[in-house]
Amino acid sequence: MCQPQQTPKRAEEHSGKKSIEELENWLKERLDVQQIPLTSFTEFFVSQLWNWAANHASNENTPVDPDKFQFVCYRLLDTARNAEYNQYTVCTHEPYIYVIFEKTADYLYSNCTKLDLELFAERGYSDADRRNNTFRFRHYEMCAGMLERHEY
């Protein structure tokens, strides 16, 4: 069953844009993870991942060079600490939950919607994002709202 196990933090607690490195640290402190190589994924998935990272909306004003991509991948281990996320493997039909960060394009992805939303909310936004009502700010608001309503 794919139901939430825990109430997420309120959206307002996550303002202030964090880097991919800070999000990696957040993930490692919060969950039991193991770094895995990008080659753990299918060639088709990796080609799509490169495309997503190069073209995601946060990059619309800052071109990125895919030749400089630095992907870092983690899988959640099968531990009690990770149970609330690992239950979603039933929904994903994949053997484990994973998180992929790309450091150059400031991109992240998880096959667990709840964890994906939490990472986006934790990343936050800058004052400039809020003032200019950027995609990052609007995406943050959407993700935080979905977490509050348990829409994952």
CSV table of N, CA and C in Angstrom, one decimal:
chain,number,residue,atom,x,y,z
A,1,MET,N,0.8,-1.2,0.0
A,1,MET,CA,0.0,0.0,0.0
A,1,MET,C,0.9,1.2,0.0
A,2,CYS,N,0.5,2.2,-0.8
A,2,CYS,CA,1.3,3.4,-0.9
A,2,CYS,C,0.7,4.6,-0.2
A,3,GLN,N,0.7,4.6,1.1
A,3,GLN,CA,0.2,5.6,1.9
A,3,GLN,C,1.3,6.3,2.7
A,4,PRO,N,1.2,7.6,3.0
A,4,PRO,CA,2.2,8.2,3.8
A,4,PRO,C,2.3,7.7,5.3
A,5,GLN,N,3.4,7.7,5.8
A,5,GLN,CA,3.7,7.2,7.2
A,5,GLN,C,3.9,8.3,8.2
A,6,GLN,N,4.2,9.5,7.7
A,6,GLN,CA,4.7,10.5,8.6
A,6,GLN,C,4.3,11.9,8.0
A,7,THR,N,3.9,12.8,8.8
A,7,THR,CA,3.5,14.1,8.4
A,7,THR,C,4.8,14.9,8.0
A,8,PRO,N,4.8,15.5,6.8
A,8,PRO,CA,6.0,16.2,6.4
A,8,PRO,C,6.1,17.6,7.1
A,9,LYS,N,7.3,18.1,7.1
A,9,LYS,CA,7.5,19.4,7.7
A,9,LYS,C,6.8,20.5,6.9
A,10,ARG,N,6.4,21.6,7.6
A,10,ARG,CA,5.7,22.6,6.9
A,10,ARG,C,6.6,23.3,5.9
A,11,ALA,N,6.0,23.8,4.8
A,11,ALA,CA,6.8,24.4,3.7
A,11,ALA,C,7.6,25.6,4.2
A,12,GLU,N,7.1,26.4,5.0
A,12,GLU,CA,7.7,27.6,5.4
A,12,GLU,C,9.1,27.4,6.1
A,13,GLU,N,9.3,26.1,6.6
A,13,GLU,CA,10.6,25.8,7.3
A,13,GLU,C,11.7,25.6,6.3
A,14,HIS,N,11.5,25.7,5.0
A,14,HIS,CA,12.5,25.3,4.0
A,14,HIS,C,13.0,26.4,3.1
A,15,SER,N,12.8,27.7,3.5
A,15,SER,CA,13.3,28.8,2.7
A,15,SER,C,14.8,28.9,2.7
A,16,GLY,N,15.4,29.4,1.7
A,16,GLY,CA,16.8,29.6,1.6
A,16,GLY,C,17.4,28.5,0.7
A,17,LYS,N,17.9,28.9,-0.5
A,17,LYS,CA,18.3,27.9,-1.5
A,17,LYS,C,19.5,27.2,-1.0
A,18,LYS,N,19.5,25.8,-1.1
A,18,LYS,CA,20.6,25.0,-0.8
A,18,LYS,C,21.2,24.4,-2.0
A,19,SER,N,22.5,24.1,-1.9
A,19,SER,CA,23.2,23.6,-3.1
A,19,SER,C,23.0,22.0,-3.1
A,20,ILE,N,23.4,21.5,-4.2
A,20,ILE,CA,23.3,20.0,-4.4
A,20,ILE,C,24.1,19.3,-3.3
A,21,GLU,N,25.3,19.9,-3.0
A,21,GLU,CA,26.1,19.3,-2.0
A,21,GLU,C,25.4,19.3,-0.6
A,22,GLU,N,24.7,20.4,-0.3
A,22,GLU,CA,24.0,20.5,1.0
A,22,GLU,C,22.8,19.5,1.0
A,23,LEU,N,22.2,19.3,-0.2
A,23,LEU,CA,21.1,18.3,-0.3
A,23,LEU,C,21.7,16.8,-0.1
A,24,GLU,N,22.9,16.6,-0.7
A,24,GLU,CA,23.5,15.3,-0.5
A,24,GLU,C,23.8,15.0,1.0
A,25,ASN,N,24.3,16.0,1.7
A,25,ASN,CA,24.5,15.9,3.1
A,25,ASN,C,23.2,15.7,3.9
A,26,TRP,N,22.2,16.4,3.5
A,26,TRP,CA,20.9,16.2,4.1
A,26,TRP,C,20.4,14.8,4.0
A,27,LEU,N,20.5,14.3,2.8
A,27,LEU,CA,20.1,12.9,2.5
A,27,LEU,C,20.9,11.9,3.3
A,28,LYS,N,22.2,12.1,3.4
A,28,LYS,CA,23.1,11.1,4.1
A,28,LYS,C,22.8,11.2,5.6
A,29,GLU,N,22.5,12.4,6.1
A,29,GLU,CA,22.2,12.5,7.6
A,29,GLU,C,20.9,11.9,7.9
A,30,ARG,N,20.0,12.0,7.0
A,30,ARG,CA,18.6,11.6,7.3
A,30,ARG,C,18.3,10.1,7.0
A,31,LEU,N,18.9,9.6,6.0
A,31,LEU,CA,18.6,8.2,5.6
A,31,LEU,C,19.9,7.4,5.4
A,32,ASP,N,19.7,6.0,5.4
A,32,ASP,CA,20.8,5.1,5.2
A,32,ASP,C,20.9,4.9,3.7
A,33,VAL,N,22.0,5.4,3.1
A,33,VAL,CA,22.1,5.4,1.6
A,33,VAL,C,23.5,4.8,1.3
A,34,GLN,N,23.6,4.3,0.1
A,34,GLN,CA,24.8,3.8,-0.5
A,34,GLN,C,25.0,4.4,-1.9
A,35,GLN,N,26.2,5.0,-2.1
A,35,GLN,CA,26.4,5.6,-3.4
A,35,GLN,C,26.6,4.4,-4.4
A,36,ILE,N,26.0,4.6,-5.6
A,36,ILE,CA,26.0,3.6,-6.7
A,36,ILE,C,26.4,4.3,-7.9
A,37,PRO,N,27.0,3.6,-8.9
A,37,PRO,CA,27.5,4.2,-10.1
A,37,PRO,C,26.3,4.5,-11.1
A,38,LEU,N,26.4,5.4,-11.9
A,38,LEU,CA,25.4,5.8,-12.9
A,38,LEU,C,25.2,4.5,-13.8
A,39,THR,N,26.1,3.7,-14.0
A,39,THR,CA,26.0,2.5,-14.8
A,39,THR,C,25.0,1.5,-14.2
A,40,SER,N,24.5,1.7,-13.0
A,40,SER,CA,23.5,0.9,-12.3
A,40,SER,C,22.2,1.0,-13.1
A,41,PHE,N,22.1,2.0,-13.9
A,41,PHE,CA,20.8,2.2,-14.6
A,41,PHE,C,21.0,1.8,-16.1
A,42,THR,N,19.8,1.6,-16.7
A,42,THR,CA,19.9,1.2,-18.1
A,42,THR,C,20.4,2.4,-19.0
A,43,GLU,N,20.9,2.0,-20.1
A,43,GLU,CA,21.5,3.0,-21.0
A,43,GLU,C,20.4,4.0,-21.5
A,44,PHE,N,19.2,3.4,-21.7
A,44,PHE,CA,18.0,4.3,-22.1
A,44,PHE,C,17.7,5.3,-21.0
A,45,PHE,N,17.6,4.8,-19.7
A,45,PHE,CA,17.3,5.7,-18.6
A,45,PHE,C,18.4,6.8,-18.5
A,46,VAL,N,19.7,6.4,-18.6
A,46,VAL,CA,20.8,7.4,-18.5
A,46,VAL,C,20.7,8.4,-19.6
A,47,SER,N,20.3,8.0,-20.8
A,47,SER,CA,20.2,9.0,-21.9
A,47,SER,C,19.1,10.0,-21.6
A,48,GLN,N,18.0,9.5,-21.0
A,48,GLN,CA,16.9,10.3,-20.7
A,48,GLN,C,17.3,11.3,-19.5
A,49,LEU,N,18.0,10.7,-18.6
A,49,LEU,CA,18.5,11.5,-17.4
A,49,LEU,C,19.3,12.7,-17.9
A,50,TRP,N,20.2,12.5,-18.9
A,50,TRP,CA,21.1,13.5,-19.4
A,50,TRP,C,20.2,14.6,-20.1
A,51,ASN,N,19.2,14.2,-20.8
A,51,ASN,CA,18.3,15.1,-21.4
A,51,ASN,C,17.5,15.9,-20.4
A,52,TRP,N,16.9,15.2,-19.4
A,52,TRP,CA,16.2,15.9,-18.3
A,52,TRP,C,17.1,17.0,-17.6
A,53,ALA,N,18.3,16.6,-17.3
A,53,ALA,CA,19.2,17.5,-16.6
A,53,ALA,C,19.6,18.7,-17.4
A,54,ALA,N,19.8,18.5,-18.7
A,54,ALA,CA,20.2,19.6,-19.6
A,54,ALA,C,19.0,20.5,-19.9
A,55,ASN,N,17.8,20.0,-19.8
A,55,ASN,CA,16.7,20.8,-20.3
A,55,ASN,C,15.6,21.2,-19.2
A,56,HIS,N,15.9,20.9,-17.9
A,56,HIS,CA,14.9,21.2,-16.9
A,56,HIS,C,14.7,22.7,-16.8
A,57,ALA,N,13.6,23.0,-16.4
A,57,ALA,CA,13.1,24.4,-16.4
A,57,ALA,C,14.0,25.4,-15.6
A,58,SER,N,14.7,24.9,-14.6
A,58,SER,CA,15.6,25.8,-13.8
A,58,SER,C,16.7,26.3,-14.6
A,59,ASN,N,17.0,25.6,-15.7
A,59,ASN,CA,18.2,26.0,-16.6
A,59,ASN,C,17.8,26.9,-17.7
A,60,GLU,N,16.5,27.4,-17.7
A,60,GLU,CA,16.1,28.1,-18.9
A,60,GLU,C,16.9,29.4,-19.2
A,61,ASN,N,17.4,30.0,-18.1
A,61,ASN,CA,18.2,31.2,-18.3
A,61,ASN,C,19.7,31.0,-18.2
A,62,THR,N,20.1,29.8,-17.8
A,62,THR,CA,21.5,29.4,-17.7
A,62,THR,C,21.9,28.2,-18.4
A,63,PRO,N,22.4,28.3,-19.6
A,63,PRO,CA,22.8,27.1,-20.4
A,63,PRO,C,23.8,26.2,-19.7
A,64,VAL,N,23.6,24.9,-19.8
A,64,VAL,CA,24.6,24.0,-19.2
A,64,VAL,C,25.3,23.2,-20.3
A,65,ASP,N,26.5,22.7,-20.0
A,65,ASP,CA,27.2,21.9,-20.9
A,65,ASP,C,27.1,20.5,-20.5
A,66,PRO,N,26.4,19.6,-21.2
A,66,PRO,CA,26.2,18.2,-20.7
A,66,PRO,C,27.5,17.5,-20.7
A,67,ASP,N,28.5,17.9,-21.4
A,67,ASP,CA,29.8,17.3,-21.3
A,67,ASP,C,30.5,17.4,-19.9
A,68,LYS,N,30.0,18.4,-19.1
A,68,LYS,CA,30.6,18.6,-17.8
A,68,LYS,C,29.7,18.1,-16.7
A,69,PHE,N,28.7,17.3,-17.0
A,69,PHE,CA,27.8,16.8,-16.0
A,69,PHE,C,28.5,15.9,-15.0
A,70,GLN,N,28.1,16.0,-13.7
A,70,GLN,CA,28.7,15.2,-12.7
A,70,GLN,C,27.5,14.6,-11.9
A,71,PHE,N,27.1,13.4,-12.3
A,71,PHE,CA,26.0,12.7,-11.6
A,71,PHE,C,26.5,12.0,-10.4
A,72,VAL,N,25.8,12.0,-9.3
A,72,VAL,CA,26.0,11.3,-8.1
A,72,VAL,C,24.7,10.6,-7.8
A,73,CYS,N,24.8,9.3,-7.6
A,73,CYS,CA,23.6,8.5,-7.4
A,73,CYS,C,23.7,7.7,-6.1
A,74,TYR,N,22.5,7.6,-5.4
A,74,TYR,CA,22.4,6.9,-4.2
A,74,TYR,C,21.2,6.0,-4.2
A,75,ARG,N,21.3,4.9,-3.5
A,75,ARG,CA,20.2,4.0,-3.3
A,75,ARG,C,19.9,4.0,-1.8
A,76,LEU,N,18.6,3.9,-1.5
A,76,LEU,CA,18.3,3.7,-0.1
A,76,LEU,C,18.4,2.3,0.3
A,77,LEU,N,19.1,2.0,1.4
A,77,LEU,CA,19.3,0.7,1.9
A,77,LEU,C,18.0,0.2,2.5
A,78,ASP,N,17.9,-1.1,2.7
A,78,ASP,CA,16.7,-1.7,3.2
A,78,ASP,C,16.8,-1.8,4.8
A,79,THR,N,16.6,-0.6,5.4
A,79,THR,CA,16.7,-0.5,6.8
A,79,THR,C,15.4,0.1,7.4
A,80,ALA,N,15.2,-0.1,8.7
A,80,ALA,CA,14.0,0.4,9.4
A,80,ALA,C,14.0,2.0,9.2
A,81,ARG,N,15.1,2.6,9.2
A,81,ARG,CA,15.2,4.1,9.1
A,81,ARG,C,14.6,4.5,7.7
A,82,ASN,N,14.7,3.7,6.7
A,82,ASN,CA,14.3,4.0,5.4
A,82,ASN,C,12.9,3.5,5.0
A,83,ALA,N,12.3,2.8,6.0
A,83,ALA,CA,11.0,2.0,5.7
A,83,ALA,C,9.9,2.9,5.1
A,84,GLU,N,9.8,4.1,5.6
A,84,GLU,CA,8.7,4.9,5.0
A,84,GLU,C,8.8,5.3,3.6
A,85,TYR,N,10.1,5.2,3.1
A,85,TYR,CA,10.3,5.5,1.6
A,85,TYR,C,10.4,4.2,0.9
A,86,ASN,N,11.0,3.1,1.4
A,86,ASN,CA,11.2,1.9,0.7
A,86,ASN,C,9.8,1.2,0.4
A,87,GLN,N,8.8,1.5,1.2
A,87,GLN,CA,7.5,1.0,0.9
A,87,GLN,C,7.0,1.4,-0.5
A,88,TYR,N,7.5,2.4,-1.1
A,88,TYR,CA,7.1,2.9,-2.4
A,88,TYR,C,7.7,2.1,-3.5
A,89,THR,N,8.6,1.1,-3.2
A,89,THR,CA,9.0,0.3,-4.3
A,89,THR,C,7.9,-0.5,-4.9
A,90,VAL,N,6.8,-0.7,-4.1
A,90,VAL,CA,5.6,-1.4,-4.6
A,90,VAL,C,5.0,-0.5,-5.7
A,91,CYS,N,5.0,0.8,-5.6
A,91,CYS,CA,4.4,1.7,-6.6
A,91,CYS,C,5.4,1.9,-7.8
A,92,THR,N,6.7,1.9,-7.6
A,92,THR,CA,7.6,2.1,-8.6
A,92,THR,C,8.0,0.9,-9.5
A,93,HIS,N,7.7,-0.3,-8.9
A,93,HIS,CA,8.1,-1.5,-9.5
A,93,HIS,C,9.6,-1.6,-9.8
A,94,GLU,N,10.3,-1.0,-9.0
A,94,GLU,CA,11.8,-1.0,-9.1
A,94,GLU,C,12.4,-1.7,-7.8
A,95,PRO,N,13.6,-2.2,-7.9
A,95,PRO,CA,14.1,-3.0,-6.8
A,95,PRO,C,14.5,-2.1,-5.6
A,96,TYR,N,14.7,-0.8,-5.8
A,96,TYR,CA,15.1,0.0,-4.6
A,96,TYR,C,14.7,1.5,-5.0
A,97,ILE,N,14.7,2.3,-4.0
A,97,ILE,CA,14.5,3.7,-4.1
A,97,ILE,C,15.8,4.4,-4.3
A,98,TYR,N,15.9,5.3,-5.2
A,98,TYR,CA,17.2,6.0,-5.5
A,98,TYR,C,17.0,7.5,-5.6
A,99,VAL,N,18.1,8.2,-5.5
A,99,VAL,CA,18.2,9.6,-5.7
A,99,VAL,C,19.4,9.9,-6.6
A,100,ILE,N,19.2,10.8,-7.6
A,100,ILE,CA,20.3,11.1,-8.5
A,100,ILE,C,20.4,12.6,-8.4
A,101,PHE,N,21.6,13.1,-8.2
A,101,PHE,CA,22.0,14.5,-8.2
A,101,PHE,C,22.9,14.8,-9.4
A,102,GLU,N,22.7,15.9,-10.0
A,102,GLU,CA,23.6,16.4,-11.0
A,102,GLU,C,24.1,17.7,-10.6
A,103,LYS,N,25.4,17.8,-10.3
A,103,LYS,CA,26.0,19.0,-9.7
A,103,LYS,C,26.1,20.2,-10.6
A,104,THR,N,26.4,20.1,-11.9
A,104,THR,CA,26.6,21.2,-12.8
A,104,THR,C,25.3,21.9,-13.1
A,105,ALA,N,24.2,21.1,-13.4
A,105,ALA,CA,22.9,21.7,-13.8
A,105,ALA,C,22.0,21.9,-12.6
A,106,ASP,N,22.5,21.6,-11.3
A,106,ASP,CA,21.6,21.7,-10.2
A,106,ASP,C,20.3,21.0,-10.3
A,107,TYR,N,20.5,19.7,-10.7
A,107,TYR,CA,19.3,18.9,-11.0
A,107,TYR,C,19.3,17.7,-10.0
A,108,LEU,N,18.1,17.3,-9.7
A,108,LEU,CA,17.9,16.2,-8.8
A,108,LEU,C,16.7,15.4,-9.2
A,109,TYR,N,16.7,14.1,-8.9
A,109,TYR,CA,15.6,13.2,-9.3
A,109,TYR,C,15.6,12.0,-8.3
A,110,SER,N,14.4,11.6,-8.0
A,110,SER,CA,14.2,10.4,-7.2
A,110,SER,C,13.0,9.6,-7.8
A,111,ASN,N,13.1,8.3,-7.7
A,111,ASN,CA,11.9,7.5,-8.1
A,111,ASN,C,10.9,7.4,-7.1
A,112,CYS,N,11.1,8.0,-5.9
A,112,CYS,CA,10.1,8.1,-4.8
A,112,CYS,C,9.6,9.5,-4.8
A,113,THR,N,8.3,9.6,-5.2
A,113,THR,CA,7.7,11.0,-5.3
A,113,THR,C,7.8,11.7,-4.0
A,114,LYS,N,7.5,11.1,-2.8
A,114,LYS,CA,7.6,11.7,-1.5
A,114,LYS,C,9.0,12.3,-1.3
A,115,LEU,N,10.0,11.5,-1.5
A,115,LEU,CA,11.4,11.9,-1.3
A,115,LEU,C,11.8,13.0,-2.3
A,116,ASP,N,11.4,12.9,-3.5
A,116,ASP,CA,11.6,13.9,-4.5
A,116,ASP,C,11.0,15.3,-4.1
A,117,LEU,N,9.8,15.2,-3.6
A,117,LEU,CA,9.2,16.5,-3.1
A,117,LEU,C,9.9,17.0,-1.9
A,118,GLU,N,10.3,16.1,-1.0
A,118,GLU,CA,11.0,16.6,0.2
A,118,GLU,C,12.4,17.2,-0.2
A,119,LEU,N,13.0,16.7,-1.2
A,119,LEU,CA,14.3,17.2,-1.6
A,119,LEU,C,14.1,18.6,-2.2
A,120,PHE,N,13.1,18.7,-3.1
A,120,PHE,CA,12.8,20.1,-3.7
A,120,PHE,C,12.4,21.1,-2.6
A,121,ALA,N,11.6,20.7,-1.7
A,121,ALA,CA,11.2,21.6,-0.6
A,121,ALA,C,12.4,21.9,0.3
A,122,GLU,N,13.3,21.0,0.6
A,122,GLU,CA,14.5,21.2,1.4
A,122,GLU,C,15.4,22.2,0.6
A,123,ARG,N,15.5,22.0,-0.7
A,123,ARG,CA,16.4,22.9,-1.5
A,123,ARG,C,16.0,24.4,-1.3
A,124,GLY,N,14.7,24.6,-1.2
A,124,GLY,CA,14.3,26.0,-1.0
A,124,GLY,C,14.4,26.9,-2.2
A,125,TYR,N,14.5,28.1,-2.0
A,125,TYR,CA,14.6,29.1,-3.1
A,125,TYR,C,15.4,30.4,-2.5
A,126,SER,N,15.8,31.2,-3.4
A,126,SER,CA,16.5,32.4,-3.0
A,126,SER,C,15.6,33.6,-2.9
A,127,ASP,N,16.0,34.6,-2.3
A,127,ASP,CA,15.2,35.8,-2.2
A,127,ASP,C,14.9,36.3,-3.6
A,128,ALA,N,15.9,36.3,-4.5
A,128,ALA,CA,15.6,36.7,-5.9
A,128,ALA,C,14.6,35.8,-6.6
A,129,ASP,N,14.6,34.5,-6.3
A,129,ASP,CA,13.5,33.6,-6.8
A,129,ASP,C,12.2,34.1,-6.4
A,130,ARG,N,12.0,34.4,-5.1
A,130,ARG,CA,10.7,34.8,-4.5
A,130,ARG,C,10.3,36.2,-5.1
A,131,ARG,N,11.3,37.1,-5.2
A,131,ARG,CA,11.0,38.5,-5.7
A,131,ARG,C,10.5,38.4,-7.2
A,132,ASN,N,11.2,37.6,-7.9
A,132,ASN,CA,10.9,37.5,-9.4
A,132,ASN,C,10.0,36.4,-9.8
A,133,ASN,N,9.4,35.7,-8.7
A,133,ASN,CA,8.4,34.7,-9.0
A,133,ASN,C,8.9,33.7,-10.0
A,134,THR,N,10.2,33.2,-9.8
A,134,THR,CA,10.8,32.3,-10.8
A,134,THR,C,10.2,30.9,-10.8
A,135,PHE,N,10.6,30.1,-11.8
A,135,PHE,CA,10.1,28.7,-11.8
A,135,PHE,C,10.5,28.0,-10.6
A,136,ARG,N,11.7,28.2,-10.1
A,136,ARG,CA,12.2,27.6,-8.9
A,136,ARG,C,11.3,27.9,-7.7
A,137,PHE,N,10.9,29.1,-7.5
A,137,PHE,CA,10.0,29.5,-6.4
A,137,PHE,C,8.6,28.9,-6.6
A,138,ARG,N,8.1,28.9,-7.8
A,138,ARG,CA,6.7,28.3,-8.1
A,138,ARG,C,6.8,26.8,-7.9
A,139,HIS,N,7.9,26.2,-8.3
A,139,HIS,CA,8.0,24.8,-8.1
A,139,HIS,C,8.1,24.4,-6.6
A,140,TYR,N,8.9,25.2,-5.9
A,140,TYR,CA,9.0,25.0,-4.4
A,140,TYR,C,7.6,25.1,-3.8
A,141,GLU,N,6.8,26.1,-4.2
A,141,GLU,CA,5.4,26.2,-3.6
A,141,GLU,C,4.6,25.0,-3.9
A,142,MET,N,4.7,24.5,-5.2
A,142,MET,CA,3.9,23.4,-5.6
A,142,MET,C,4.3,22.1,-4.8
A,143,CYS,N,5.6,21.9,-4.7
A,143,CYS,CA,6.1,20.7,-3.9
A,143,CYS,C,5.8,20.8,-2.5
A,144,ALA,N,5.9,22.0,-1.8
A,144,ALA,CA,5.6,22.1,-0.4
A,144,ALA,C,4.1,21.9,-0.2
A,145,GLY,N,3.3,22.4,-1.1
A,145,GLY,CA,1.9,22.2,-1.0
A,145,GLY,C,1.5,20.7,-1.1
A,146,MET,N,2.1,20.0,-2.1
A,146,MET,CA,1.8,18.6,-2.3
A,146,MET,C,2.2,17.8,-1.0
A,147,LEU,N,3.4,18.2,-0.4
A,147,LEU,CA,3.8,17.5,0.8
A,147,LEU,C,2.8,17.7,1.9
A,148,GLU,N,2.3,19.0,2.1
A,148,GLU,CA,1.4,19.3,3.2
A,148,GLU,C,0.1,18.5,3.0
A,149,ARG,N,-0.3,18.3,1.7
A,149,ARG,CA,-1.6,17.6,1.4
A,149,ARG,C,-1.4,16.1,1.3
A,150,HIS,N,-0.2,15.6,1.5
A,150,HIS,CA,0.2,14.2,1.3
A,150,HIS,C,-0.2,13.7,-0.1
A,151,GLU,N,0.1,14.5,-1.1
A,151,GLU,CA,-0.2,14.1,-2.5
A,151,GLU,C,1.0,13.5,-3.1
A,152,TYR,N,1.3,12.3,-2.7
A,152,TYR,CA,2.4,11.6,-3.3
A,152,TYR,C,2.1,10.1,-3.3
